[in-house]
């Protein structure tokens, strides 16, 4: 599922509600058949791979930044996650490779490299639920295209919710939800919503960049 809409429409707030960071005061969010308010929030978030716009990079090795919760790092999974996130070649060219220490908050890394490490972290976790909030907005077009293609294969059998403004990231979603001022105004896939010539069509028409 992709969530799109203009800036300030409530996309990130909706993601935070689904992750249990905010209490649901009206209506209901169900995870399977269970009301999210009845779930242990820490347990629920452990089931999720999350890449938020303001994701945290630790003052640790690259390996430990990707395999955050793993006592013994699985090297095969680590390499695969880095490959999917298109960060493997960069890391392997460093003298200490995955043992390279990163400065606090990712000092020494570009914004795009930080995003790719955060994506690799979510992939390494291999969760059933994945939430991506503008996860590729700092990447150049070539890197983004490669990562989106890699992630499309990784998503098989998983529940994925994406907030994005780039058409390339959302057009292949099974379901696209259009939000305006905190309310859902349209739902469908890319073809059906484009044919309706409504809110989604207007977002696409504006530079083919959703929400810019």
mmCIF file of C-alpha atoms in Angstrom:
data_model
loop_
_atom_site.group_PDB
_atom_site.id
_atom_site.type_symbol
_atom_site.label_atom_id
_atom_site.label_comp_id
_atom_site.label_asym_id
_atom_site.label_seq_id
_atom_site.Cartn_x
_atom_site.Cartn_y
_atom_site.Cartn_z
ATOM 1 C CA UNK A 1 0.000 0.000 0.000
ATOM 2 C CA UNK A 2 1.295 3.447 -0.916
ATOM 3 C CA UNK A 3 0.133 6.597 0.878
ATOM 4 C CA UNK A 4 0.349 9.805 -1.145
ATOM 5 C CA UNK A 5 -0.759 13.380 -0.721
ATOM 6 C CA UNK A 6 0.436 16.959 -0.579
ATOM 7 C CA UNK A 7 2.871 18.099 2.112
ATOM 8 C CA UNK A 8 1.149 18.376 5.485
ATOM 9 C CA UNK A 9 -1.753 16.115 4.471
ATOM 10 C CA UNK A 10 -1.130 13.654 7.330
ATOM 11 C CA UNK A 11 0.891 10.863 5.698
ATOM 12 C CA UNK A 12 3.589 10.564 8.372
ATOM 13 C CA UNK A 13 1.003 10.927 11.142
ATOM 14 C CA UNK A 14 -0.873 7.939 9.692
ATOM 15 C CA UNK A 15 2.339 5.851 9.678
ATOM 16 C CA UNK A 16 3.001 6.807 13.309
ATOM 17 C CA UNK A 17 -0.546 5.814 14.241
ATOM 18 C CA UNK A 18 -0.070 2.418 12.578
ATOM 19 C CA UNK A 19 3.177 1.910 14.506
ATOM 20 C CA UNK A 20 1.488 2.774 17.800
ATOM 21 C CA UNK A 21 3.468 5.961 18.488
ATOM 22 C CA UNK A 22 0.212 7.911 18.835
ATOM 23 C CA UNK A 23 -2.948 6.576 20.528
ATOM 24 C CA UNK A 24 -5.977 5.971 18.298
ATOM 25 C CA UNK A 25 -8.664 8.299 19.665
ATOM 26 C CA UNK A 26 -11.319 7.786 16.977
ATOM 27 C CA UNK A 27 -12.008 4.824 14.729
ATOM 28 C CA UNK A 28 -9.877 1.688 14.905
ATOM 29 C CA UNK A 29 -6.614 0.301 13.516
ATOM 30 C CA UNK A 30 -6.480 -3.484 13.348
ATOM 31 C CA UNK A 31 -3.352 -5.589 13.000
ATOM 32 C CA UNK A 32 -4.876 -8.771 11.629
ATOM 33 C CA UNK A 33 -7.991 -9.080 13.797
ATOM 34 C CA UNK A 34 -6.513 -7.303 16.834
ATOM 35 C CA UNK A 35 -7.131 -3.676 17.795
ATOM 36 C CA UNK A 36 -3.728 -1.949 17.904
ATOM 37 C CA UNK A 37 -4.669 -0.362 21.248
ATOM 38 C CA UNK A 38 -4.697 -3.882 22.747
ATOM 39 C CA UNK A 39 -1.226 -4.801 21.480
ATOM 40 C CA UNK A 40 2.012 -4.377 23.410
ATOM 41 C CA UNK A 41 3.533 -1.535 21.369
ATOM 42 C CA UNK A 42 7.163 -2.586 21.878
ATOM 43 C CA UNK A 43 6.302 -6.125 20.771
ATOM 44 C CA UNK A 44 4.422 -4.798 17.724
ATOM 45 C CA UNK A 45 7.285 -2.549 16.633
ATOM 46 C CA UNK A 46 9.708 -5.484 16.932
ATOM 47 C CA UNK A 47 7.634 -7.202 14.209
ATOM 48 C CA UNK A 48 8.152 -4.235 11.883
ATOM 49 C CA UNK A 49 10.941 -2.936 9.676
ATOM 50 C CA UNK A 50 10.735 0.847 9.685
ATOM 51 C CA UNK A 51 12.555 3.511 7.671
ATOM 52 C CA UNK A 52 11.471 6.999 8.728
ATOM 53 C CA UNK A 53 12.672 10.329 7.347
ATOM 54 C CA UNK A 54 14.503 11.059 10.616
ATOM 55 C CA UNK A 55 15.934 7.548 11.117
ATOM 56 C CA UNK A 56 18.695 7.153 13.706
ATOM 57 C CA UNK A 57 22.291 6.297 12.803
ATOM 58 C CA UNK A 58 24.369 5.093 15.762
ATOM 59 C CA UNK A 59 28.014 5.809 16.607
ATOM 60 C CA UNK A 60 28.892 2.214 15.769
ATOM 61 C CA UNK A 61 30.283 0.092 12.949
ATOM 62 C CA UNK A 62 28.368 -0.091 9.675
ATOM 63 C CA UNK A 63 27.667 -3.766 10.420
ATOM 64 C CA UNK A 64 26.179 -2.970 13.835
ATOM 65 C CA UNK A 65 24.116 -0.136 12.334
ATOM 66 C CA UNK A 66 22.523 -2.627 9.943
ATOM 67 C CA UNK A 67 22.217 -5.595 12.335
ATOM 68 C CA UNK A 68 21.026 -3.517 15.291
ATOM 69 C CA UNK A 69 19.202 -6.157 17.333
ATOM 70 C CA UNK A 70 21.276 -9.200 16.398
ATOM 71 C CA UNK A 71 23.769 -10.454 18.993
ATOM 72 C CA UNK A 72 25.696 -12.514 16.451
ATOM 73 C CA UNK A 73 25.660 -10.852 13.057
ATOM 74 C CA UNK A 74 24.701 -13.164 10.189
ATOM 75 C CA UNK A 75 27.279 -12.205 7.544
ATOM 76 C CA UNK A 76 25.292 -13.663 4.666
ATOM 77 C CA UNK A 77 22.180 -11.683 5.642
ATOM 78 C CA UNK A 78 24.334 -8.593 6.179
ATOM 79 C CA UNK A 79 25.785 -8.776 2.666
ATOM 80 C CA UNK A 80 22.357 -9.450 1.136
ATOM 81 C CA UNK A 81 20.766 -6.518 2.975
ATOM 82 C CA UNK A 82 23.582 -4.200 1.875
ATOM 83 C CA UNK A 83 23.220 -5.440 -1.699
ATOM 84 C CA UNK A 84 19.459 -4.815 -1.778
ATOM 85 C CA UNK A 85 20.016 -1.307 -0.364
ATOM 86 C CA UNK A 86 22.766 -0.618 -2.963
ATOM 87 C CA UNK A 87 25.335 0.195 -0.248
ATOM 88 C CA UNK A 88 27.463 -2.969 -0.525
ATOM 89 C CA UNK A 89 29.906 -1.690 -3.172
ATOM 90 C CA UNK A 90 30.534 1.498 -1.191
ATOM 91 C CA UNK A 91 31.177 -0.424 2.045
ATOM 92 C CA UNK A 92 33.421 -3.061 0.450
ATOM 93 C CA UNK A 93 35.631 -0.293 -0.985
ATOM 94 C CA UNK A 94 36.362 1.044 2.527
ATOM 95 C CA UNK A 95 39.588 -0.158 4.228
ATOM 96 C CA UNK A 96 37.690 -1.658 7.204
ATOM 97 C CA UNK A 97 34.624 -2.556 5.144
ATOM 98 C CA UNK A 98 31.641 -3.364 7.436
ATOM 99 C CA UNK A 99 33.813 -2.736 10.522
ATOM 100 C CA UNK A 100 34.135 0.936 9.561
ATOM 101 C CA UNK A 101 32.944 3.095 12.455
ATOM 102 C CA UNK A 102 30.314 5.723 11.696
ATOM 103 C CA UNK A 103 30.240 9.021 13.588
ATOM 104 C CA UNK A 104 27.290 10.023 15.750
ATOM 105 C CA UNK A 105 24.164 10.715 13.660
ATOM 106 C CA UNK A 106 25.998 9.462 10.586
ATOM 107 C CA UNK A 107 28.761 12.082 10.544
ATOM 108 C CA UNK A 108 30.882 11.450 7.459
ATOM 109 C CA UNK A 109 28.030 9.932 5.455
ATOM 110 C CA UNK A 110 25.940 11.634 2.804
ATOM 111 C CA UNK A 111 22.174 11.775 3.323
ATOM 112 C CA UNK A 112 21.751 9.166 0.581
ATOM 113 C CA UNK A 113 24.249 6.804 2.261
ATOM 114 C CA UNK A 114 22.408 7.188 5.574
ATOM 115 C CA UNK A 115 19.120 6.302 3.881
ATOM 116 C CA UNK A 116 20.657 3.221 2.282
ATOM 117 C CA UNK A 117 21.994 2.020 5.647
ATOM 118 C CA UNK A 118 18.526 2.501 7.170
ATOM 119 C CA UNK A 119 16.974 0.525 4.299
ATOM 120 C CA UNK A 120 19.594 -2.223 4.759
ATOM 121 C CA UNK A 121 18.679 -2.311 8.479
ATOM 122 C CA UNK A 122 15.006 -2.923 7.675
ATOM 123 C CA UNK A 123 15.911 -5.595 5.093
ATOM 124 C CA UNK A 124 18.317 -7.380 7.472
ATOM 125 C CA UNK A 125 15.545 -7.623 10.063
ATOM 126 C CA UNK A 126 13.414 -9.435 7.440
ATOM 127 C CA UNK A 127 10.102 -8.584 9.139
ATOM 128 C CA UNK A 128 6.554 -9.434 8.080
ATOM 129 C CA UNK A 129 5.564 -5.747 8.162
ATOM 130 C CA UNK A 130 7.516 -2.916 6.527
ATOM 131 C CA UNK A 131 6.858 0.823 6.847
ATOM 132 C CA UNK A 132 8.800 3.259 4.652
ATOM 133 C CA UNK A 133 8.352 7.018 5.059
ATOM 134 C CA UNK A 134 10.082 8.877 2.206
ATOM 135 C CA UNK A 135 12.783 6.187 2.416
ATOM 136 C CA UNK A 136 14.406 7.059 -0.928
ATOM 137 C CA UNK A 137 13.886 10.828 -1.132
ATOM 138 C CA UNK A 138 17.629 11.616 -0.757
ATOM 139 C CA UNK A 139 18.763 9.200 -3.462
ATOM 140 C CA UNK A 140 19.627 10.022 -7.041
ATOM 141 C CA UNK A 141 17.384 8.567 -9.744
ATOM 142 C CA UNK A 142 19.705 5.649 -10.616
ATOM 143 C CA UNK A 143 20.171 4.478 -7.029
ATOM 144 C CA UNK A 144 16.479 4.891 -6.309
ATOM 145 C CA UNK A 145 15.481 2.857 -9.367
ATOM 146 C CA UNK A 146 17.839 0.023 -8.414
ATOM 147 C CA UNK A 147 16.696 -0.046 -4.786
ATOM 148 C CA UNK A 148 12.996 0.068 -5.716
ATOM 149 C CA UNK A 149 13.506 -2.887 -8.086
ATOM 150 C CA UNK A 150 15.414 -4.837 -5.396
ATOM 151 C CA UNK A 151 12.798 -4.075 -2.752
ATOM 152 C CA UNK A 152 9.941 -5.157 -5.042
ATOM 153 C CA UNK A 153 11.393 -8.698 -4.929
ATOM 154 C CA UNK A 154 12.062 -8.503 -1.176
ATOM 155 C CA UNK A 155 8.437 -7.446 -0.500
ATOM 156 C CA UNK A 156 7.000 -10.798 -1.651
ATOM 157 C CA UNK A 157 4.773 -12.222 1.094
ATOM 158 C CA UNK A 158 5.113 -9.132 3.306
ATOM 159 C CA UNK A 159 2.755 -6.317 4.260
ATOM 160 C CA UNK A 160 4.306 -3.055 3.058
ATOM 161 C CA UNK A 161 3.167 0.535 3.649
ATOM 162 C CA UNK A 162 5.039 3.253 1.753
ATOM 163 C CA UNK A 163 4.811 7.030 2.036
ATOM 164 C CA UNK A 164 6.428 8.573 -1.018
ATOM 165 C CA UNK A 165 6.234 11.522 -3.378
ATOM 166 C CA UNK A 166 8.001 9.991 -6.374
ATOM 167 C CA UNK A 167 5.745 8.268 -8.881
ATOM 168 C CA UNK A 168 8.336 5.540 -9.517
ATOM 169 C CA UNK A 169 8.080 4.440 -5.875
ATOM 170 C CA UNK A 170 4.288 4.152 -5.706
ATOM 171 C CA UNK A 171 2.941 3.270 -9.157
ATOM 172 C CA UNK A 172 3.431 -0.499 -8.720
ATOM 173 C CA UNK A 173 1.649 -0.634 -5.353
ATOM 174 C CA UNK A 174 -1.360 -2.975 -5.119
ATOM 175 C CA UNK A 175 -3.268 -0.164 -3.433
ATOM 176 C CA UNK A 176 -2.713 3.592 -3.395
ATOM 177 C CA UNK A 177 -4.378 5.720 -0.716
ATOM 178 C CA UNK A 178 -4.659 9.461 -1.356
ATOM 179 C CA UNK A 179 -4.839 11.681 1.734
ATOM 180 C CA UNK A 180 -5.896 15.320 1.827
ATOM 181 C CA UNK A 181 -6.031 17.327 5.070
ATOM 182 C CA UNK A 182 -5.991 14.178 7.194
ATOM 183 C CA UNK A 183 -8.768 12.381 5.286
ATOM 184 C CA UNK A 184 -8.717 9.576 2.729
ATOM 185 C CA UNK A 185 -10.119 11.011 -0.497
ATOM 186 C CA UNK A 186 -9.273 8.235 -3.004
ATOM 187 C CA UNK A 187 -8.214 4.584 -3.046
ATOM 188 C CA UNK A 188 -7.230 2.305 -5.925
ATOM 189 C CA UNK A 189 -4.253 1.313 -8.059
ATOM 190 C CA UNK A 190 -2.268 3.622 -10.350
ATOM 191 C CA UNK A 191 -4.313 2.832 -13.467
ATOM 192 C CA UNK A 192 -7.755 3.184 -11.879
ATOM 193 C CA UNK A 193 -6.879 6.386 -10.011
ATOM 194 C CA UNK A 194 -5.276 7.989 -13.052
ATOM 195 C CA UNK A 195 -8.377 7.171 -15.102
ATOM 196 C CA UNK A 196 -10.603 8.877 -12.493
ATOM 197 C CA UNK A 197 -8.814 12.187 -13.114
ATOM 198 C CA UNK A 198 -9.291 13.206 -9.485
ATOM 199 C CA UNK A 199 -6.912 14.016 -6.625
ATOM 200 C CA UNK A 200 -4.304 11.382 -7.562
ATOM 201 C CA UNK A 201 -4.358 12.400 -11.223
ATOM 202 C CA UNK A 202 -3.687 16.011 -10.245
ATOM 203 C CA UNK A 203 -0.766 14.978 -8.030
ATOM 204 C CA UNK A 204 0.719 12.919 -10.860
ATOM 205 C CA UNK A 205 0.165 15.709 -13.370
ATOM 206 C CA UNK A 206 2.161 18.159 -11.250
ATOM 207 C CA UNK A 207 5.702 17.254 -12.388
ATOM 208 C CA UNK A 208 4.963 13.522 -11.961
ATOM 209 C CA UNK A 209 6.150 14.176 -8.400
ATOM 210 C CA UNK A 210 3.547 13.362 -5.771
ATOM 211 C CA UNK A 211 3.242 15.851 -2.963
ATOM 212 C CA UNK A 212 6.043 18.173 -4.076
#
